[in-house]
mmCIF file of C-alpha atoms in Angstrom:
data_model
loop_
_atom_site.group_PDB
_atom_site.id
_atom_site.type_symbol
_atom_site.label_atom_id
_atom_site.label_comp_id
_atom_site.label_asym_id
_atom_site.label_seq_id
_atom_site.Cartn_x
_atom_site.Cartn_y
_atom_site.Cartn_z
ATOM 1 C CA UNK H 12 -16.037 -20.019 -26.695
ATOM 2 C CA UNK H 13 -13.335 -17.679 -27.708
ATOM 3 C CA UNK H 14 -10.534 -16.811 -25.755
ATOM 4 C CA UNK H 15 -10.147 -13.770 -23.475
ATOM 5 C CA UNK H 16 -7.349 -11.592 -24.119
ATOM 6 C CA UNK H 17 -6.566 -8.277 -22.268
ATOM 7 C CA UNK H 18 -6.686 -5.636 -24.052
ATOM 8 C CA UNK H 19 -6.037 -2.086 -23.608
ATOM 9 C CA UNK H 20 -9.139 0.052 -23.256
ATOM 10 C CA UNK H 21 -8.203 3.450 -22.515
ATOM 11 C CA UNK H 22 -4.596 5.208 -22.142
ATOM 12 C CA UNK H 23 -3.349 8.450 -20.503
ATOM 13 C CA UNK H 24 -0.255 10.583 -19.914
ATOM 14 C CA UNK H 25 1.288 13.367 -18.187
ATOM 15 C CA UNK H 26 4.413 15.133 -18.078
ATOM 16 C CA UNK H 27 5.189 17.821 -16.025
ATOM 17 C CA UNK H 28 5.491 21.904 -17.463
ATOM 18 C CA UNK H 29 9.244 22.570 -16.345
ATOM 19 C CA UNK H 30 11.468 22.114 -19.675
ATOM 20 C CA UNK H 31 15.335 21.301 -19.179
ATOM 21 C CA UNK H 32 16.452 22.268 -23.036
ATOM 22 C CA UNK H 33 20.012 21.191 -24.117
ATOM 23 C CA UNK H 34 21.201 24.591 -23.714
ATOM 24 C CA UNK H 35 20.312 24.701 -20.437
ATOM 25 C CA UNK H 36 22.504 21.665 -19.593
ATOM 26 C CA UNK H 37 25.001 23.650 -21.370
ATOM 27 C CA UNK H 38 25.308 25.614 -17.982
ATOM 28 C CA UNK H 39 25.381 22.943 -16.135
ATOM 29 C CA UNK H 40 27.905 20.534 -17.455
ATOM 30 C CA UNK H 41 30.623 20.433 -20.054
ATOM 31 C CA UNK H 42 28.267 19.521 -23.273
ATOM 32 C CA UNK H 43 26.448 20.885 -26.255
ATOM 33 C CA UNK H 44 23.288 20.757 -27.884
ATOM 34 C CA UNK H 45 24.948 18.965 -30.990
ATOM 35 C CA UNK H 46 26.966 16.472 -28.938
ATOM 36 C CA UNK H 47 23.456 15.835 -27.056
ATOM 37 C CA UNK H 48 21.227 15.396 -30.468
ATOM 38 C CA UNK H 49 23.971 13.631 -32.438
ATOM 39 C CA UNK H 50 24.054 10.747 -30.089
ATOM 40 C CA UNK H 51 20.964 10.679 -28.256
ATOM 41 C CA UNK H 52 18.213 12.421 -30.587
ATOM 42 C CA UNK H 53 17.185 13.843 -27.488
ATOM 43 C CA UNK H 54 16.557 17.912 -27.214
ATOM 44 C CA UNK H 55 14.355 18.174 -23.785
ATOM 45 C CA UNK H 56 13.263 17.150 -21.125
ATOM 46 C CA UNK H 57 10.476 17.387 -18.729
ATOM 47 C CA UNK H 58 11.394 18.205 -14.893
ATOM 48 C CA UNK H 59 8.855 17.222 -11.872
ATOM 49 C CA UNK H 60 9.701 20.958 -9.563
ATOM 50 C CA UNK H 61 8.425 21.350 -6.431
ATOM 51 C CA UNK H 62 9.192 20.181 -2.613
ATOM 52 C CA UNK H 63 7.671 16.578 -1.371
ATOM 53 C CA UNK H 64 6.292 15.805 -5.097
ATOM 54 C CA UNK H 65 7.079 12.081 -6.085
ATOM 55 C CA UNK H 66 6.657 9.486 -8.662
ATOM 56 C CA UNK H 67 2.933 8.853 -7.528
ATOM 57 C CA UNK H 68 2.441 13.058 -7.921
ATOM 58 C CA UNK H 69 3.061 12.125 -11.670
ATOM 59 C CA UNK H 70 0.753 9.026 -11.913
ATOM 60 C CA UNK H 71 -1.985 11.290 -10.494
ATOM 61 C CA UNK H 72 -2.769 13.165 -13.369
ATOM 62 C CA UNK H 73 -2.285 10.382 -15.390
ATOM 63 C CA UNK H 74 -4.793 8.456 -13.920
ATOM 64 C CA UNK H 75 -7.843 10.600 -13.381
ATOM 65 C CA UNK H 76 -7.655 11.473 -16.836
ATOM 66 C CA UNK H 77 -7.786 7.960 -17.802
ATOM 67 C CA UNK H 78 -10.908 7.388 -15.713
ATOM 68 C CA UNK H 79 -12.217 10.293 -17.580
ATOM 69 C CA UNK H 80 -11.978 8.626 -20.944
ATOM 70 C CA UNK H 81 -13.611 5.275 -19.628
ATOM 71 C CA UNK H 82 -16.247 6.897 -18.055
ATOM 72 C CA UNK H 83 -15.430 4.807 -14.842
ATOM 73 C CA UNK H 84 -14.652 5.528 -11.639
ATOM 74 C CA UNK H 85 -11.621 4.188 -8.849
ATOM 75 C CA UNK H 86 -13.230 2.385 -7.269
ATOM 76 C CA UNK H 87 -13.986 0.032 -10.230
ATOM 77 C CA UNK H 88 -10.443 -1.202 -10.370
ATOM 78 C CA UNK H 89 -9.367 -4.380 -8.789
ATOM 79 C CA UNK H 90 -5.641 -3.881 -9.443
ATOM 80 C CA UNK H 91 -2.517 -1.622 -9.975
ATOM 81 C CA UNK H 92 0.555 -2.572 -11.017
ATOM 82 C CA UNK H 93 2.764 0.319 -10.904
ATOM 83 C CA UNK H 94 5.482 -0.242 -12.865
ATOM 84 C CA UNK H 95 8.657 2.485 -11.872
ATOM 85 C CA UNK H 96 12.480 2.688 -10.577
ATOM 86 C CA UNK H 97 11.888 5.720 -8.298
ATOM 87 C CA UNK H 98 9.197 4.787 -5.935
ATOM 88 C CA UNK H 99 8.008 7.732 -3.823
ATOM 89 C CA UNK H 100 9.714 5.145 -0.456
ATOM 90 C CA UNK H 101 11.128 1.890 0.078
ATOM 91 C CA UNK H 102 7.922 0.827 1.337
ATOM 92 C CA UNK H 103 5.011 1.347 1.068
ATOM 93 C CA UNK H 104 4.383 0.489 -2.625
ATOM 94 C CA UNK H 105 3.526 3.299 -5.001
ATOM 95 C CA UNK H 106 0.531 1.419 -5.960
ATOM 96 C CA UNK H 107 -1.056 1.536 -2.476
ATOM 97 C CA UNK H 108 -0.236 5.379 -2.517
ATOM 98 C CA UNK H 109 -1.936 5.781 -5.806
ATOM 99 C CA UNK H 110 -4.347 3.882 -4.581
ATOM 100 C CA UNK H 111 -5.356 6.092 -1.840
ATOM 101 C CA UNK H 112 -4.993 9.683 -3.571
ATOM 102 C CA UNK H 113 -7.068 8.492 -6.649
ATOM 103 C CA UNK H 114 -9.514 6.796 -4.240
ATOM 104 C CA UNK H 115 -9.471 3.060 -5.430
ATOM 105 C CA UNK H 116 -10.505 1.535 -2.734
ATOM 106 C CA UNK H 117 -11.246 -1.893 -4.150
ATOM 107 C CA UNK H 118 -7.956 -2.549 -5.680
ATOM 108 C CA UNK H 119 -5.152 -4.454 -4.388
ATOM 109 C CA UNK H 120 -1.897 -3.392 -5.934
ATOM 110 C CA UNK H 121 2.247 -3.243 -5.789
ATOM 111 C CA UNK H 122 5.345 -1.944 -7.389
ATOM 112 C CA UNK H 123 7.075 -3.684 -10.525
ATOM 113 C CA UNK H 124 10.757 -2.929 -10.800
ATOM 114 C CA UNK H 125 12.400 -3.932 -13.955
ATOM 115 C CA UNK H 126 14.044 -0.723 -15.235
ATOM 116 C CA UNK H 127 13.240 0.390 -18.571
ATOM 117 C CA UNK H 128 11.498 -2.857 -18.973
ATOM 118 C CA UNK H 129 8.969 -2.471 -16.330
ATOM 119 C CA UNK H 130 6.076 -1.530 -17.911
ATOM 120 C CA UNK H 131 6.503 -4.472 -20.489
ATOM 121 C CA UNK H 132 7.098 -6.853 -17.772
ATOM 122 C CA UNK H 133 3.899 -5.067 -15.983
ATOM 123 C CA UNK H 134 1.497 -5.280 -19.376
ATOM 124 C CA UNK H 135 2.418 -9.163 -19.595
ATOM 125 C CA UNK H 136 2.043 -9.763 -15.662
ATOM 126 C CA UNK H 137 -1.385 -7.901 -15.963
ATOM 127 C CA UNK H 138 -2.923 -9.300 -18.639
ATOM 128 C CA UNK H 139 -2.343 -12.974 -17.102
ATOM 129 C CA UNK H 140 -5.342 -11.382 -14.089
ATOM 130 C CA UNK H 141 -7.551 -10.473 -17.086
ATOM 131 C CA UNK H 142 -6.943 -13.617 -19.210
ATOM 132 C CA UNK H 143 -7.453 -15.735 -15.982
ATOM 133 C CA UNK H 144 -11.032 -14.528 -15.447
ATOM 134 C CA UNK H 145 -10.054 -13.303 -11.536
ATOM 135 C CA UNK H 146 -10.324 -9.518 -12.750
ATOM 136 C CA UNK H 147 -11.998 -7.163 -15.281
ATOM 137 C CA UNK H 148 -10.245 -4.236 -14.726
ATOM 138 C CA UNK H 149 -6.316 -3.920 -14.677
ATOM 139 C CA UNK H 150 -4.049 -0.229 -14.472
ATOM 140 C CA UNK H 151 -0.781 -0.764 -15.405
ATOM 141 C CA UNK H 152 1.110 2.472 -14.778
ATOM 142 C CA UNK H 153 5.070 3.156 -15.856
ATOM 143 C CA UNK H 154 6.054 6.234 -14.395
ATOM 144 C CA UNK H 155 9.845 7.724 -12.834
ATOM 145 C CA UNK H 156 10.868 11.175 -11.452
ATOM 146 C CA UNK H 157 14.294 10.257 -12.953
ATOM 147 C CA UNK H 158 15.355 14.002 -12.206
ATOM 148 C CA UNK H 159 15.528 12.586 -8.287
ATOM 149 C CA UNK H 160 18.372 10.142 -9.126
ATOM 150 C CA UNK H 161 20.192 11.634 -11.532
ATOM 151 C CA UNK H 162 23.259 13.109 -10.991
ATOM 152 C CA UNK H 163 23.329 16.932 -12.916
ATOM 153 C CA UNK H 164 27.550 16.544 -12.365
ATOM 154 C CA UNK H 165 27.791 13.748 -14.786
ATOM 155 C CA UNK H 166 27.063 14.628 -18.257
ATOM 156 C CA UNK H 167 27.236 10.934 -19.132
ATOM 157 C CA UNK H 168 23.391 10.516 -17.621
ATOM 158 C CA UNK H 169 22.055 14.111 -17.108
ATOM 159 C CA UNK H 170 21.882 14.339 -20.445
ATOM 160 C CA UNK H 171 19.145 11.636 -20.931
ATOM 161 C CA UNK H 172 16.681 11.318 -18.236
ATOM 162 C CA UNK H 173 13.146 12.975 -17.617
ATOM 163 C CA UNK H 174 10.224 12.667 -15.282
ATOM 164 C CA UNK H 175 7.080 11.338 -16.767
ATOM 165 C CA UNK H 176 4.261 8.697 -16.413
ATOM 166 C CA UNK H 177 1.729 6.835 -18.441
ATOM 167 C CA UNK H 178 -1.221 3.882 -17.373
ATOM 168 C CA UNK H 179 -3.348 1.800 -19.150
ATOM 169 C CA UNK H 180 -6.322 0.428 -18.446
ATOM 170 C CA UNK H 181 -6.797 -3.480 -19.244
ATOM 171 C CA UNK H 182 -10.240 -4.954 -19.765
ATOM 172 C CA UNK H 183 -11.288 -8.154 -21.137
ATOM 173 C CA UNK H 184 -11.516 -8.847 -24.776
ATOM 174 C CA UNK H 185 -13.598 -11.374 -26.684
ATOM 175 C CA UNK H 186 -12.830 -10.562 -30.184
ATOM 176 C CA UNK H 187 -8.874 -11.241 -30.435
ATOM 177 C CA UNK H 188 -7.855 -7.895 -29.693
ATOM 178 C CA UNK H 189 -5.489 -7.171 -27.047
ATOM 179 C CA UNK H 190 -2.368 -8.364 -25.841
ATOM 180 C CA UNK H 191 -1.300 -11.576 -28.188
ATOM 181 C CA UNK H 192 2.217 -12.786 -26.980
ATOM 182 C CA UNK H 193 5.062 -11.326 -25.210
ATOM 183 C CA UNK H 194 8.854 -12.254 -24.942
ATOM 184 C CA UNK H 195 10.428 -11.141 -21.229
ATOM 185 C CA UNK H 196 14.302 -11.626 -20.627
ATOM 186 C CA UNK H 197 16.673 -10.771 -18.007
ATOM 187 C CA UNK H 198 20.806 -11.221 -17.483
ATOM 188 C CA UNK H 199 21.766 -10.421 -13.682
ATOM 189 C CA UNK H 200 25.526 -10.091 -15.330
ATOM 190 C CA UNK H 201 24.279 -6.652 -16.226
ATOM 191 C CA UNK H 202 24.373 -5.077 -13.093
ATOM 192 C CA UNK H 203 27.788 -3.959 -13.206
ATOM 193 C CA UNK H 204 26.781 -1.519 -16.087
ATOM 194 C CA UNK H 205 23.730 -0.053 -15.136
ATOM 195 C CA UNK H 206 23.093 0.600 -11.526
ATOM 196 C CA UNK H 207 22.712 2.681 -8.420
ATOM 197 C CA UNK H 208 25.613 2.352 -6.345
ATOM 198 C CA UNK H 209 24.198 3.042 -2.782
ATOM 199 C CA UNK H 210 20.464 3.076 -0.804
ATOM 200 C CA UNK H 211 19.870 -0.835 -0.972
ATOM 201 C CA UNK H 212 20.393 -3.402 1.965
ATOM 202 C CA UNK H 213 24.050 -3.920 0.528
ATOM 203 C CA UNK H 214 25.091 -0.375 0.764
ATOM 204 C CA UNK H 215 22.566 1.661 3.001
ATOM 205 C CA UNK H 216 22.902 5.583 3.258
ATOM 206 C CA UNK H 217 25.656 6.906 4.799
ATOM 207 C CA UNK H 218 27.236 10.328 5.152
ATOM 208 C CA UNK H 219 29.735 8.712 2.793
ATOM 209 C CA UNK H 220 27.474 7.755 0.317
ATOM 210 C CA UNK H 221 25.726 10.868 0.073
ATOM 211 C CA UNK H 222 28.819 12.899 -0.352
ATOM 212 C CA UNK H 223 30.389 10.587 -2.866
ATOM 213 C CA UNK H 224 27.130 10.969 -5.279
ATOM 214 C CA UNK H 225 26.405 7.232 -4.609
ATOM 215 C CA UNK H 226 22.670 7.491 -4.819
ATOM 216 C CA UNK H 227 22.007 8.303 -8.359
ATOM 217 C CA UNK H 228 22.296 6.511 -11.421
ATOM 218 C CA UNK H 229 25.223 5.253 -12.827
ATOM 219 C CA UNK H 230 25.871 3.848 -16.382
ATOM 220 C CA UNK H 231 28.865 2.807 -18.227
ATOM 221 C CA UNK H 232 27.153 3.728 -21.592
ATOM 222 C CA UNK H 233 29.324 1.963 -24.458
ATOM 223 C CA UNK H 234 28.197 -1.435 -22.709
ATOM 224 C CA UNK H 235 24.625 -0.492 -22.280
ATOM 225 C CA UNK H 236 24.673 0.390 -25.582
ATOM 226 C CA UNK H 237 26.194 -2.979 -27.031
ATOM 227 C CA UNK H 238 23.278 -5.036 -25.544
ATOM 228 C CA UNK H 239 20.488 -2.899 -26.026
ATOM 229 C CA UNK H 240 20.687 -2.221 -29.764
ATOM 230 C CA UNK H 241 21.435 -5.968 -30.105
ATOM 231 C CA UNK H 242 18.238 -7.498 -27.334
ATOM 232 C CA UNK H 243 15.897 -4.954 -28.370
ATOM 233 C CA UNK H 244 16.213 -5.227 -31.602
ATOM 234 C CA UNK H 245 16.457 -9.079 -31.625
ATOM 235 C CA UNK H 246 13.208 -9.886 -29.102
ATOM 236 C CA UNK H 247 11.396 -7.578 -31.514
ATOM 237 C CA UNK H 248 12.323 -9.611 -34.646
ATOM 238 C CA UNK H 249 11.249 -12.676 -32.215
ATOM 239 C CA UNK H 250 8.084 -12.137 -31.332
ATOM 240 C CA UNK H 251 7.409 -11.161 -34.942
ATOM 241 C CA UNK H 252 8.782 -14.094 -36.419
ATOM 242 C CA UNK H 253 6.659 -16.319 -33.604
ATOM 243 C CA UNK H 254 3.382 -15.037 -34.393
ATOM 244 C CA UNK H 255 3.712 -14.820 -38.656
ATOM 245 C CA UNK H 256 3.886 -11.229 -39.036
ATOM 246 C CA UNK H 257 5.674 -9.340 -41.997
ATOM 247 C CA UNK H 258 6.797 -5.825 -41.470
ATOM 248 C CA UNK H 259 4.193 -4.786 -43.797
ATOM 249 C CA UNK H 260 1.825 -6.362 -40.735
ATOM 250 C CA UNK H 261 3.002 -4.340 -38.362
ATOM 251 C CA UNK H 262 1.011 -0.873 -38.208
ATOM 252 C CA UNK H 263 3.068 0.789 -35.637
ATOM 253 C CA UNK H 264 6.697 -0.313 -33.652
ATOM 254 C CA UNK H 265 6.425 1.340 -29.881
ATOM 255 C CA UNK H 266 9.850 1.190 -28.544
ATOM 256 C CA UNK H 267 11.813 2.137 -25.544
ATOM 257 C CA UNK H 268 12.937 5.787 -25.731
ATOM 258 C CA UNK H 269 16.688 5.077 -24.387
ATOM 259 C CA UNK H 270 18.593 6.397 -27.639
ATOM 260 C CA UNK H 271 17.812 7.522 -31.117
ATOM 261 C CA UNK H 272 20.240 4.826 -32.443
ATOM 262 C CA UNK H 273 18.738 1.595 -30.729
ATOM 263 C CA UNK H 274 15.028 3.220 -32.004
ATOM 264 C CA UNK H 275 16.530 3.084 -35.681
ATOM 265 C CA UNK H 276 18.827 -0.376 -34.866
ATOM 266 C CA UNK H 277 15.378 -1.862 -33.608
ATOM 267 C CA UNK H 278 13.375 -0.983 -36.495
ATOM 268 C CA UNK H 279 16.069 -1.667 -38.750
ATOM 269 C CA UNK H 280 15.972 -5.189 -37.687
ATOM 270 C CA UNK H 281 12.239 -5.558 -37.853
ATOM 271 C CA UNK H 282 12.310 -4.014 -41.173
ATOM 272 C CA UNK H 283 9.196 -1.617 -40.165
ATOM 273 C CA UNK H 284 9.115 1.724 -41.921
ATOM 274 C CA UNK H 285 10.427 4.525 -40.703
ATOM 275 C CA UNK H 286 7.157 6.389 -40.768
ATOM 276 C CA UNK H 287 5.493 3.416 -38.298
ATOM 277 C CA UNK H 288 7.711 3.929 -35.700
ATOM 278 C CA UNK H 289 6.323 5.911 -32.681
ATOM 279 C CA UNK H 290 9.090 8.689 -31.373
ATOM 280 C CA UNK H 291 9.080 11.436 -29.145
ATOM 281 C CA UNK H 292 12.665 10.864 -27.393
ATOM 282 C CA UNK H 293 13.330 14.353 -28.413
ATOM 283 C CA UNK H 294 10.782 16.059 -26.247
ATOM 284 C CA UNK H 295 10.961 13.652 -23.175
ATOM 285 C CA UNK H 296 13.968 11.935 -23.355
ATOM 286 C CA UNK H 297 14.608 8.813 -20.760
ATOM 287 C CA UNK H 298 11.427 8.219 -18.834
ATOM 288 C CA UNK H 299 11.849 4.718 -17.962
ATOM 289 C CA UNK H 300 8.650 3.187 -17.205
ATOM 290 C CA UNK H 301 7.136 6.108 -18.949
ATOM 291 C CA UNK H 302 8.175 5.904 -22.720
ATOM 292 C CA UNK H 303 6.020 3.251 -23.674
ATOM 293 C CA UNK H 304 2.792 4.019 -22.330
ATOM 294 C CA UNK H 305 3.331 8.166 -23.146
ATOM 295 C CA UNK H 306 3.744 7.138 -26.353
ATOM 296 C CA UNK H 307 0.911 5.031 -26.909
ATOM 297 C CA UNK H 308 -0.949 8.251 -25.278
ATOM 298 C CA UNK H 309 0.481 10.440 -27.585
ATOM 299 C CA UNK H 310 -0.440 8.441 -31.041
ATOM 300 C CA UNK H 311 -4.113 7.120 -29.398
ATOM 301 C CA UNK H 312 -5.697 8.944 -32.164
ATOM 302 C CA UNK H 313 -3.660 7.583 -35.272
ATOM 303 C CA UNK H 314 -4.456 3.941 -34.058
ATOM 304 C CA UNK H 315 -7.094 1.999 -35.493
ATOM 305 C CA UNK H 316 -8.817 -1.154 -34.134
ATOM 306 C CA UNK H 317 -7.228 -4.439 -34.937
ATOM 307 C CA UNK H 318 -3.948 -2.470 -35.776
ATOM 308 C CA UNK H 319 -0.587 -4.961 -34.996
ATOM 309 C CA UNK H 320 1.286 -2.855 -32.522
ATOM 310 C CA UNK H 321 4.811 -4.217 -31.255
ATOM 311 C CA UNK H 322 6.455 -2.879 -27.976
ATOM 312 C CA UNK H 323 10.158 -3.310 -27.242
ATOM 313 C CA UNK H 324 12.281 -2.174 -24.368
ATOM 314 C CA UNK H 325 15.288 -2.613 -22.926
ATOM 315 C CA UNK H 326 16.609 -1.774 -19.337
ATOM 316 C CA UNK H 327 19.417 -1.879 -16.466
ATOM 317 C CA UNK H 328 19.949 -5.397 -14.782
ATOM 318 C CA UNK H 329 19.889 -6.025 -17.728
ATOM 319 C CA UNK H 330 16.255 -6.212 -18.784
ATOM 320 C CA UNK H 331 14.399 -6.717 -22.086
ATOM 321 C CA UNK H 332 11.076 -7.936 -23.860
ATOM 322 C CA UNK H 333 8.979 -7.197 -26.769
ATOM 323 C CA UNK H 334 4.736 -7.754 -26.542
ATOM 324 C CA UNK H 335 2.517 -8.052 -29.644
ATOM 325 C CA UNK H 336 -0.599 -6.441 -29.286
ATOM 326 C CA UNK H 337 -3.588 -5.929 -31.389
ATOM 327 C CA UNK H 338 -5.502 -2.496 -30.571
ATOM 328 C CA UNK H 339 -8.869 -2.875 -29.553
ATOM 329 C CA UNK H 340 -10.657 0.542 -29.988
#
């Protein structure tokens, strides 16, 4: 009997229409479009507008069109893993929100917070339900309304976030295609560089804390950057090395769209062609949980089955992984 892998079996994206170009940062805070594209490769952004939307407003879209491809409906799913760092509340989890606008009744689901990781760490915890035999049909969604905690005074982090969300669907696979091995890590030490200062059980809200800007995102970039050009590009490299695979194996790299440099550092290190690595940093910039799976939505079409795919990401706490997958469609 051959084993079961989890493999992905439809994928989906949305982003929403509002575009925040360069220029128009330009108006905002003290920065250029060169500065911006020289260190980032990043020249827009998409913006979630409107009052009361959240991160599950995103995942919506994202969703039902995903359905649409499988020909299934909600309440086929048993679970959701929703894989984001700006959950519409606290509590409840985004997944039960989901959930009830997309009318999956049957599923069970929760939130998976891991920063840029997260929808790495949610693939790899979702595939262990499919490989398991307890379900048949997995979403994994990565989505973030990064626009709600970023801070448009500091052109240290304005300058890189957008709102966006992808999902996949998993499904058992009999025929070695799906998700083959993964490498997770995490360093706590990181905290100090990437973080958001207030709204946790440490520092709740305060007057204080809303007037000193405490509840947005805040980065000491030069050390982010150190560790994530050196961890992304190393767990890639790994996971390669641990399952026989050449660059010339690899059909596409899917990494993390954090920064221009760490893409090229990353597939530098793998040795994989320029021309097989997936990028679209310049449209969306910084989605988070979204840069993966957007991208995987963007370049369905170019993939074929059996193709070697290799994910890497890197995020605050400090986070970071890399998954070998074999498309299955």
């Amino acid at each position: 009997m051959s084993k079961i892998h989890a493999a992905i079996t439809a994928v989906n994206g949305y982003v929403p229409e509002y575009i925040l170009t360069n220029q128009e940062l330009e108006t905002m805070v003290d920065t250029n479009d060169e500065w911006i594209t020289t260190r980032t490769g990043i020249k827009e952004r998409r913006i979630l507008k409107g009052e009361g939307l959240g991160t599950s407003d995103l995942a919506v879209p994202a969703v039902e069109g995903l359905l649409k491809k499988r020909g299934i409906s909600a309440d086929e799913i048993d679970l959701i893993i929703f894989c984001t760092t700006t959950p519409d509340r606290v509590f409840p989890a985004t997944a039960n929100i989901l959930a009830h606008k997309i009318g999956a009744t049957n599923a069970w689901g929760y939130d998976l917070q891991a920063a840029c990781s997260g929808f790495l760490f949610g693939l790899a915890t979702g595939s262990q339900f499919i490989e398991s035999g307890k379900h048949k049909k997995v979403l994994v969604v990565g989505g973030d309304k990064m626009s709600s905690i970023t801070n448009y005074q500091d052109r240290a982090t304005c300058i890189i976030f957008g709102d966006g969300c992808g999902a996949v669907l998993l499904e058992p696979n009999d025929e070695g295609n799906g998700v083959i091995d993964s490498i997770l890590k995490s360093d706590g030490s990181g905290v100090v560089y990437l973080h958001q200062k207030a709204g946790g059980s440490i520092k709740p809200a305060t007057h204080e804390t809303v007037d000193a800007r405490e509840h947005f995102a805040y980065q000491e970039g030069q050390a982010v950057f150190k560790f994530a050009v050196t961890k992304m590009a190393d767990v890639a490299a790994e996971v390669m090395e641990r399952n026989d695979l050449q660059s010339e194996d690899v059909a596409w790299l899917v990494p993390h769209q954090a920064n221009k440099r760490i893409i090229d550092a990353t597939a530098n290190r793998t040795g994989v062609s320029a021309d097989k690595v997936i990028i679209n940093i310049e449209r969306y910039g910084n989605t988070t949980n979204g840069t993966i799976p957007l991208c995987l939505w963007e370049w369905e079409s170019k993939f074929k089955k059996g193709d070697n795919l290799i994910l890497a990401a890197f995020g605050g706490g400090f986070t970071w992984g890399s998954i070998y997958l074999k498309w299955a469609y």
